[in-house]
Amino acid sequence: MVQYNFKKITVVPSRDDFIKITLSCTQRQTPTVVHKGWSISRIRQFYLRKVKYTQQNFHEKLSTIIEDFPRVDNIHPFYADLLRVLYNKDHYKLALGQINTARNIIGKIAKDCVKLVKYGVSLYQCKALKVAALGRMCTVIKRVGPSLAYLEQIRQHMARLPSIDPNTRTLLICGYPNVGKSSFVNKITRADVDVQPYAFTTKSLFVGHTDYRHLRYQVVDTPGILDRPFEDRNIIEMCSITALAHLRAAVLFFLDISSSCGYIRQICMKLVVEMKAEAMKTLVGLGEDPINDDGVLFTLSNLSEEGVMAVKNAACERLLNQRVELKLKSKKMNDCLNLFHVAMPIPRDQRQRPPCIPQAVLEAKAKKEVMTEKRKLKSDLENQNGGAGVYSASLTKHYILANDEWKEDIMPEILNGYNVCDFYTSDISQRLEEVEREGLVQEQDIGDDVDMEGHELTPEKQDDLISIRKMISSRIQQHRIKKSTAESRPTVPRKFDKDKKFTSGRMGRQLSALGLDPTMAINRACSRSRGRKRERSLVCGDSDGHDVMDLDVGQQPNKKLRARSISHSRSRSQPPSEVVVIPGDGFKDSAQKVKALKLARKSAKKRNKDARRGEADRVIPCLKPKHLFSGKRSIGKTSRR
């Protein structure tokens, strides 16, 4: 489990950003208006709140920076030495110390300002004290600007460091540059370390993970090391030295026996001896018991992958044995043994029961395996006859049919777009003979007027024809209802001719000016109008469907009513046809269905008038919600907060 994850360190802002963030937060989170009539005590509380809130923001942000960065004295020695190698330890501590000092100074400034504001006698004095306190706080932050910038650079670099667990099982890869260390790590792990045909391609530590015996091992790739004095080594080499000194791991030292890396074997062997001696001295200096291990020599090739897994398995096995021996030598082992209890069963007879599988069971198992080998499976036949895609086993071989020849017959499952099984019954042959015998297979001209009138149809067929016509009329009616309330044809209100200038009288005057008789044109336009209501008390219909005047009315109808009654002679609405309830609609009778249709048209009327496609359209119930258009607004747009 990784104990140190430097990627979670909070970003350190620059000094200008630090001041802008804190002051803007104070401006947004505290009141900004002093109203007339406020007492001096309320004015003091107003400015005290601003000073305390600003000091609290500075204190929280600076404390976060100090707590997130690791302290060199409290972390693992491996990371402590790695930080000393990569950065200057004194500069690092000095930067954190300056941040801590700035936090304390800001707290003192706020404390002094609070004491002075409590005794302020006017609005101007309290405001001046507040401005002075905030200015001094910003000045302190500006002075520690270089420290903030330095810590941000360190944070970015530390975020790129690998997450190495110093206490887990680790394989450490080291050696001269360009000897195949990174290639080996890429072979045994899923790490993607850059590999190039020149020295010092790897300039920092890289980590990969591999599995052995259901355990996870950590593989660390280190930069190349040269055989030279300790004082002359650079930062890249010191990263490898730090890993060798502090990680308890199985060290794999790589040599290139072909000397194609640019270094001869004698120099490489000399470095091996020196590195081993330094590691032993380091363990003694740390108070640990060094293990005297002469090591084992393996040969491998990253190109052909010969010996790669053997080296990995040998290293993991030796490391595992070493860790087990250390645990057995520790004092914790005696405490653990006291917790175990081994139960020894009491023998009930003199019969021997060895801890093994009985011979009879082994013989039965061997016999079953022989029987399995003799029987060929479908997969065996498939492999013998060319494999998948070439040989396909018969799925109809074990069908139980009257004739075995029918097993290979090809039966269509889909015919003319229909599923054959849906139309198959046990008496399908008899039905087919009856249909052919009655002659109903032949096509009939349904559109013939004589047949549709029912003159040449039997009473049974006439009843069928009536039911079909009712069904067709009900479907047409449903389609018309759906079309009238369709979402694609909303009823949009009329937006032109609001003053009613385009009238039939104007049209008549224009036609008369041209020398034409406008009577027929006006009558035709009036006959097409359906917007006016007829006077039911004056107009009625006779048995032939023509409009006549009601003679019971006492007064004589005027010309306007007579013209209106004549104009509506053609546009009389037909009586509604009967609404048919189709089984499955969910209505008990036609009256319930008519009521449901009326409610549906009524609910869609407003939506269609607003030109909405449906209920899923974006609805804005309130054009100016209060939570978006209330409170303080910053400089800029005021349409949205």
mmCIF file with all atom_site columns, N, CA and C in Angstrom, residues 422-466:
data_model
loop_
_atom_site.group_PDB
_atom_site.id
_atom_site.type_symbol
_atom_site.label_atom_id
_atom_site.label_alt_id
_atom_site.label_comp_id
_atom_site.label_asym_id
_atom_site.label_entity_id
_atom_site.label_seq_id
_atom_site.pdbx_PDB_ins_code
_atom_site.Cartn_x
_atom_site.Cartn_y
_atom_site.Cartn_z
_atom_site.occupancy
_atom_site.B_iso_or_equiv
_atom_site.pdbx_formal_charge
_atom_site.auth_seq_id
_atom_site.auth_comp_id
_atom_site.auth_asym_id
_atom_site.auth_atom_id
_atom_site.pdbx_PDB_model_num
ATOM 1   N N  . ASP A 1 422 ? -45.181 -19.221 -36.518 1.00 0.00 ? 422 ASP A N  1
ATOM 2   C CA . ASP A 1 422 ? -46.415 -18.586 -36.075 1.00 0.00 ? 422 ASP A CA 1
ATOM 3   C C  . ASP A 1 422 ? -47.637 -19.093 -36.839 1.00 0.00 ? 422 ASP A C  1
ATOM 4   N N  . PHE A 1 423 ? -47.445 -19.633 -38.036 1.00 0.00 ? 423 PHE A N  1
ATOM 5   C CA . PHE A 1 423 ? -48.570 -20.077 -38.863 1.00 0.00 ? 423 PHE A CA 1
ATOM 6   C C  . PHE A 1 423 ? -48.695 -21.605 -38.914 1.00 0.00 ? 423 PHE A C  1
ATOM 7   N N  . TYR A 1 424 ? -47.856 -22.291 -38.197 1.00 0.00 ? 424 TYR A N  1
ATOM 8   C CA . TYR A 1 424 ? -47.886 -23.753 -38.268 1.00 0.00 ? 424 TYR A CA 1
ATOM 9   C C  . TYR A 1 424 ? -48.817 -24.301 -37.196 1.00 0.00 ? 424 TYR A C  1
ATOM 10  N N  . THR A 1 425 ? -49.717 -25.216 -37.626 1.00 0.00 ? 425 THR A N  1
ATOM 11  C CA . THR A 1 425 ? -50.587 -25.950 -36.703 1.00 0.00 ? 425 THR A CA 1
ATOM 12  C C  . THR A 1 425 ? -50.577 -27.419 -37.084 1.00 0.00 ? 425 THR A C  1
ATOM 13  N N  . SER A 1 426 ? -51.158 -28.227 -36.220 1.00 0.00 ? 426 SER A N  1
ATOM 14  C CA . SER A 1 426 ? -51.142 -29.676 -36.486 1.00 0.00 ? 426 SER A CA 1
ATOM 15  C C  . SER A 1 426 ? -52.046 -30.050 -37.660 1.00 0.00 ? 426 SER A C  1
ATOM 16  N N  . ASP A 1 427 ? -53.141 -29.300 -37.881 1.00 0.00 ? 427 ASP A N  1
ATOM 17  C CA . ASP A 1 427 ? -54.071 -29.612 -38.978 1.00 0.00 ? 427 ASP A CA 1
ATOM 18  C C  . ASP A 1 427 ? -53.914 -28.651 -40.137 1.00 0.00 ? 427 ASP A C  1
ATOM 19  N N  . ILE A 1 428 ? -52.689 -28.203 -40.400 1.00 0.00 ? 428 ILE A N  1
ATOM 20  C CA . ILE A 1 428 ? -52.479 -27.246 -41.478 1.00 0.00 ? 428 ILE A CA 1
ATOM 21  C C  . ILE A 1 428 ? -52.780 -27.849 -42.847 1.00 0.00 ? 428 ILE A C  1
ATOM 22  N N  . SER A 1 429 ? -52.547 -29.150 -43.016 1.00 0.00 ? 429 SER A N  1
ATOM 23  C CA . SER A 1 429 ? -52.821 -29.786 -44.318 1.00 0.00 ? 429 SER A CA 1
ATOM 24  C C  . SER A 1 429 ? -54.319 -29.806 -44.604 1.00 0.00 ? 429 SER A C  1
ATOM 25  N N  . GLN A 1 430 ? -55.135 -30.123 -43.587 1.00 0.00 ? 430 GLN A N  1
ATOM 26  C CA . GLN A 1 430 ? -56.580 -30.156 -43.805 1.00 0.00 ? 430 GLN A CA 1
ATOM 27  C C  . GLN A 1 430 ? -57.125 -28.769 -44.108 1.00 0.00 ? 430 GLN A C  1
ATOM 28  N N  . ARG A 1 431 ? -56.625 -27.770 -43.414 1.00 0.00 ? 431 ARG A N  1
ATOM 29  C CA . ARG A 1 431 ? -57.093 -26.403 -43.677 1.00 0.00 ? 431 ARG A CA 1
ATOM 30  C C  . ARG A 1 431 ? -56.741 -25.950 -45.087 1.00 0.00 ? 431 ARG A C  1
ATOM 31  N N  . LEU A 1 432 ? -55.546 -26.299 -45.539 1.00 0.00 ? 432 LEU A N  1
ATOM 32  C CA . LEU A 1 432 ? -55.141 -25.923 -46.883 1.00 0.00 ? 432 LEU A CA 1
ATOM 33  C C  . LEU A 1 432 ? -56.054 -26.570 -47.917 1.00 0.00 ? 432 LEU A C  1
ATOM 34  N N  . GLU A 1 433 ? -56.425 -27.835 -47.710 1.00 0.00 ? 433 GLU A N  1
ATOM 35  C CA . GLU A 1 433 ? -57.341 -28.502 -48.660 1.00 0.00 ? 433 GLU A CA 1
ATOM 36  C C  . GLU A 1 433 ? -58.708 -27.826 -48.663 1.00 0.00 ? 433 GLU A C  1
ATOM 37  N N  . GLU A 1 434 ? -59.221 -27.419 -47.495 1.00 0.00 ? 434 GLU A N  1
ATOM 38  C CA . GLU A 1 434 ? -60.519 -26.759 -47.438 1.00 0.00 ? 434 GLU A CA 1
ATOM 39  C C  . GLU A 1 434 ? -60.488 -25.413 -48.152 1.00 0.00 ? 434 GLU A C  1
ATOM 40  N N  . VAL A 1 435 ? -59.390 -24.663 -47.970 1.00 0.00 ? 435 VAL A N  1
ATOM 41  C CA . VAL A 1 435 ? -59.285 -23.367 -48.646 1.00 0.00 ? 435 VAL A CA 1
ATOM 42  C C  . VAL A 1 435 ? -59.250 -23.542 -50.151 1.00 0.00 ? 435 VAL A C  1
ATOM 43  N N  . GLU A 1 436 ? -58.479 -24.516 -50.611 1.00 0.00 ? 436 GLU A N  1
ATOM 44  C CA . GLU A 1 436 ? -58.419 -24.748 -52.048 1.00 0.00 ? 436 GLU A CA 1
ATOM 45  C C  . GLU A 1 436 ? -59.763 -25.232 -52.581 1.00 0.00 ? 436 GLU A C  1
ATOM 46  N N  . ARG A 1 437 ? -60.476 -26.020 -51.800 1.00 0.00 ? 437 ARG A N  1
ATOM 47  C CA . ARG A 1 437 ? -61.752 -26.549 -52.258 1.00 0.00 ? 437 ARG A CA 1
ATOM 48  C C  . ARG A 1 437 ? -62.814 -25.446 -52.351 1.00 0.00 ? 437 ARG A C  1
ATOM 49  N N  . GLU A 1 438 ? -62.831 -24.517 -51.433 1.00 0.00 ? 438 GLU A N  1
ATOM 50  C CA . GLU A 1 438 ? -63.809 -23.440 -51.462 1.00 0.00 ? 438 GLU A CA 1
ATOM 51  C C  . GLU A 1 438 ? -63.465 -22.368 -52.492 1.00 0.00 ? 438 GLU A C  1
ATOM 52  N N  . GLY A 1 439 ? -62.240 -22.331 -52.954 1.00 0.00 ? 439 GLY A N  1
ATOM 53  C CA . GLY A 1 439 ? -61.850 -21.351 -53.961 1.00 0.00 ? 439 GLY A CA 1
ATOM 54  C C  . GLY A 1 439 ? -61.614 -19.949 -53.431 1.00 0.00 ? 439 GLY A C  1
ATOM 55  N N  . LEU A 1 440 ? -61.315 -19.871 -52.103 1.00 0.00 ? 440 LEU A N  1
ATOM 56  C CA . LEU A 1 440 ? -61.089 -18.552 -51.517 1.00 0.00 ? 440 LEU A CA 1
ATOM 57  C C  . LEU A 1 440 ? -59.679 -18.041 -51.739 1.00 0.00 ? 440 LEU A C  1
ATOM 58  N N  . VAL A 1 441 ? -58.827 -18.866 -52.356 1.00 0.00 ? 441 VAL A N  1
ATOM 59  C CA . VAL A 1 441 ? -57.451 -18.431 -52.575 1.00 0.00 ? 441 VAL A CA 1
ATOM 60  C C  . VAL A 1 441 ? -57.379 -17.412 -53.702 1.00 0.00 ? 441 VAL A C  1
ATOM 61  N N  . GLN A 1 442 ? -58.361 -17.496 -54.644 1.00 0.00 ? 442 GLN A N  1
ATOM 62  C CA . GLN A 1 442 ? -58.348 -16.572 -55.778 1.00 0.00 ? 442 GLN A CA 1
ATOM 63  C C  . GLN A 1 442 ? -58.593 -15.153 -55.287 1.00 0.00 ? 442 GLN A C  1
ATOM 64  N N  . GLU A 1 443 ? -57.995 -14.187 -55.987 1.00 0.00 ? 443 GLU A N  1
ATOM 65  C CA . GLU A 1 443 ? -58.125 -12.775 -55.625 1.00 0.00 ? 443 GLU A CA 1
ATOM 66  C C  . GLU A 1 443 ? -59.506 -12.271 -56.022 1.00 0.00 ? 443 GLU A C  1
ATOM 67  N N  . GLN A 1 444 ? -60.083 -11.425 -55.195 1.00 0.00 ? 444 GLN A N  1
ATOM 68  C CA . GLN A 1 444 ? -61.379 -10.841 -55.460 1.00 0.00 ? 444 GLN A CA 1
ATOM 69  C C  . GLN A 1 444 ? -61.231 -9.341  -55.628 1.00 0.00 ? 444 GLN A C  1
ATOM 70  N N  . ASP A 1 445 ? -62.039 -8.798  -56.516 1.00 0.00 ? 445 ASP A N  1
ATOM 71  C CA . ASP A 1 445 ? -61.987 -7.367  -56.779 1.00 0.00 ? 445 ASP A CA 1
ATOM 72  C C  . ASP A 1 445 ? -62.831 -6.663  -55.728 1.00 0.00 ? 445 ASP A C  1
ATOM 73  N N  . ILE A 1 446 ? -62.179 -6.224  -54.669 1.00 0.00 ? 446 ILE A N  1
ATOM 74  C CA . ILE A 1 446 ? -62.903 -5.594  -53.564 1.00 0.00 ? 446 ILE A CA 1
ATOM 75  C C  . ILE A 1 446 ? -63.458 -4.232  -53.968 1.00 0.00 ? 446 ILE A C  1
ATOM 76  N N  . GLY A 1 447 ? -62.820 -3.604  -54.960 1.00 0.00 ? 447 GLY A N  1
ATOM 77  C CA . GLY A 1 447 ? -63.249 -2.276  -55.363 1.00 0.00 ? 447 GLY A CA 1
ATOM 78  C C  . GLY A 1 447 ? -64.439 -2.252  -56.275 1.00 0.00 ? 447 GLY A C  1
ATOM 79  N N  . ASP A 1 448 ? -65.014 -3.391  -56.623 1.00 0.00 ? 448 ASP A N  1
ATOM 80  C CA . ASP A 1 448 ? -66.157 -3.420  -57.520 1.00 0.00 ? 448 ASP A CA 1
ATOM 81  C C  . ASP A 1 448 ? -67.369 -2.798  -56.837 1.00 0.00 ? 448 ASP A C  1
ATOM 82  N N  . ASP A 1 449 ? -68.066 -1.876  -57.518 1.00 0.00 ? 449 ASP A N  1
ATOM 83  C CA . ASP A 1 449 ? -69.204 -1.195  -56.919 1.00 0.00 ? 449 ASP A CA 1
ATOM 84  C C  . ASP A 1 449 ? -70.351 -2.147  -56.666 1.00 0.00 ? 449 ASP A C  1
ATOM 85  N N  . VAL A 1 450 ? -70.541 -3.143  -57.549 1.00 0.00 ? 450 VAL A N  1
ATOM 86  C CA . VAL A 1 450 ? -71.659 -4.067  -57.381 1.00 0.00 ? 450 VAL A CA 1
ATOM 87  C C  . VAL A 1 450 ? -71.480 -4.899  -56.126 1.00 0.00 ? 450 VAL A C  1
ATOM 88  N N  . ASP A 1 451 ? -70.239 -5.423  -55.917 1.00 0.00 ? 451 ASP A N  1
ATOM 89  C CA . ASP A 1 451 ? -69.989 -6.248  -54.740 1.00 0.00 ? 451 ASP A CA 1
ATOM 90  C C  . ASP A 1 451 ? -70.063 -5.425  -53.470 1.00 0.00 ? 451 ASP A C  1
ATOM 91  N N  . MET A 1 452 ? -69.570 -4.179  -53.523 1.00 0.00 ? 452 MET A N  1
ATOM 92  C CA . MET A 1 452 ? -69.568 -3.353  -52.332 1.00 0.00 ? 452 MET A CA 1
ATOM 93  C C  . MET A 1 452 ? -70.970 -2.955  -51.917 1.00 0.00 ? 452 MET A C  1
ATOM 94  N N  . GLU A 1 453 ? -71.888 -2.865  -52.877 1.00 0.00 ? 453 GLU A N  1
ATOM 95  C CA . GLU A 1 453 ? -73.267 -2.551  -52.524 1.00 0.00 ? 453 GLU A CA 1
ATOM 96  C C  . GLU A 1 453 ? -73.958 -3.727  -51.863 1.00 0.00 ? 453 GLU A C  1
ATOM 97  N N  . GLY A 1 454 ? -73.463 -4.932  -52.087 1.00 0.00 ? 454 GLY A N  1
ATOM 98  C CA . GLY A 1 454 ? -74.017 -6.087  -51.418 1.00 0.00 ? 454 GLY A CA 1
ATOM 99  C C  . GLY A 1 454 ? -75.123 -6.781  -52.171 1.00 0.00 ? 454 GLY A C  1
ATOM 100 N N  . HIS A 1 455 ? -75.260 -6.509  -53.508 1.00 0.00 ? 455 HIS A N  1
ATOM 101 C CA . HIS A 1 455 ? -76.324 -7.151  -54.266 1.00 0.00 ? 455 HIS A CA 1
ATOM 102 C C  . HIS A 1 455 ? -76.026 -8.626  -54.497 1.00 0.00 ? 455 HIS A C  1
ATOM 103 N N  . GLU A 1 456 ? -74.758 -8.985  -54.674 1.00 0.00 ? 456 GLU A N  1
ATOM 104 C CA . GLU A 1 456 ? -74.411 -10.362 -55.016 1.00 0.00 ? 456 GLU A CA 1
ATOM 105 C C  . GLU A 1 456 ? -73.715 -11.089 -53.852 1.00 0.00 ? 456 GLU A C  1
ATOM 106 N N  . LEU A 1 457 ? -73.926 -10.636 -52.628 1.00 0.00 ? 457 LEU A N  1
ATOM 107 C CA . LEU A 1 457 ? -73.289 -11.242 -51.458 1.00 0.00 ? 457 LEU A CA 1
ATOM 108 C C  . LEU A 1 457 ? -74.331 -11.977 -50.630 1.00 0.00 ? 457 LEU A C  1
ATOM 109 N N  . THR A 1 458 ? -73.906 -13.000 -49.954 1.00 0.00 ? 458 THR A N  1
ATOM 110 C CA . THR A 1 458 ? -74.769 -13.738 -49.045 1.00 0.00 ? 458 THR A CA 1
ATOM 111 C C  . THR A 1 458 ? -74.981 -12.938 -47.766 1.00 0.00 ? 458 THR A C  1
ATOM 112 N N  . PRO A 1 459 ? -75.999 -13.255 -46.977 1.00 0.00 ? 459 PRO A N  1
ATOM 113 C CA . PRO A 1 459 ? -76.234 -12.501 -45.717 1.00 0.00 ? 459 PRO A CA 1
ATOM 114 C C  . PRO A 1 459 ? -75.043 -12.547 -44.765 1.00 0.00 ? 459 PRO A C  1
ATOM 115 N N  . GLU A 1 460 ? -74.359 -13.693 -44.695 1.00 0.00 ? 460 GLU A N  1
ATOM 116 C CA . GLU A 1 460 ? -73.197 -13.767 -43.809 1.00 0.00 ? 460 GLU A CA 1
ATOM 117 C C  . GLU A 1 460 ? -72.089 -12.830 -44.272 1.00 0.00 ? 460 GLU A C  1
ATOM 118 N N  . LYS A 1 461 ? -71.859 -12.820 -45.599 1.00 0.00 ? 461 LYS A N  1
ATOM 119 C CA . LYS A 1 461 ? -70.807 -11.947 -46.128 1.00 0.00 ? 461 LYS A CA 1
ATOM 120 C C  . LYS A 1 461 ? -71.200 -10.486 -45.991 1.00 0.00 ? 461 LYS A C  1
ATOM 121 N N  . GLN A 1 462 ? -72.512 -10.199 -46.103 1.00 0.00 ? 462 GLN A N  1
ATOM 122 C CA . GLN A 1 462 ? -72.949 -8.823  -45.907 1.00 0.00 ? 462 GLN A CA 1
ATOM 123 C C  . GLN A 1 462 ? -72.658 -8.357  -44.478 1.00 0.00 ? 462 GLN A C  1
ATOM 124 N N  . ASP A 1 463 ? -72.890 -9.233  -43.510 1.00 0.00 ? 463 ASP A N  1
ATOM 125 C CA . ASP A 1 463 ? -72.578 -8.863  -42.119 1.00 0.00 ? 463 ASP A CA 1
ATOM 126 C C  . ASP A 1 463 ? -71.074 -8.628  -41.929 1.00 0.00 ? 463 ASP A C  1
ATOM 127 N N  . ASP A 1 464 ? -70.281 -9.475  -42.584 1.00 0.00 ? 464 ASP A N  1
ATOM 128 C CA . ASP A 1 464 ? -68.827 -9.275  -42.512 1.00 0.00 ? 464 ASP A CA 1
ATOM 129 C C  . ASP A 1 464 ? -68.429 -7.948  -43.147 1.00 0.00 ? 464 ASP A C  1
ATOM 130 N N  . LEU A 1 465 ? -69.080 -7.637  -44.286 1.00 0.00 ? 465 LEU A N  1
ATOM 131 C CA . LEU A 1 465 ? -68.763 -6.386  -44.979 1.00 0.00 ? 465 LEU A CA 1
ATOM 132 C C  . LEU A 1 465 ? -69.118 -5.183  -44.108 1.00 0.00 ? 465 LEU A C  1
ATOM 133 N N  . ILE A 1 466 ? -70.257 -5.252  -43.406 1.00 0.00 ? 466 ILE A N  1
ATOM 134 C CA . ILE A 1 466 ? -70.675 -4.140  -42.543 1.00 0.00 ? 466 ILE A CA 1
ATOM 135 C C  . ILE A 1 466 ? -69.670 -3.949  -41.397 1.00 0.00 ? 466 ILE A C  1
#
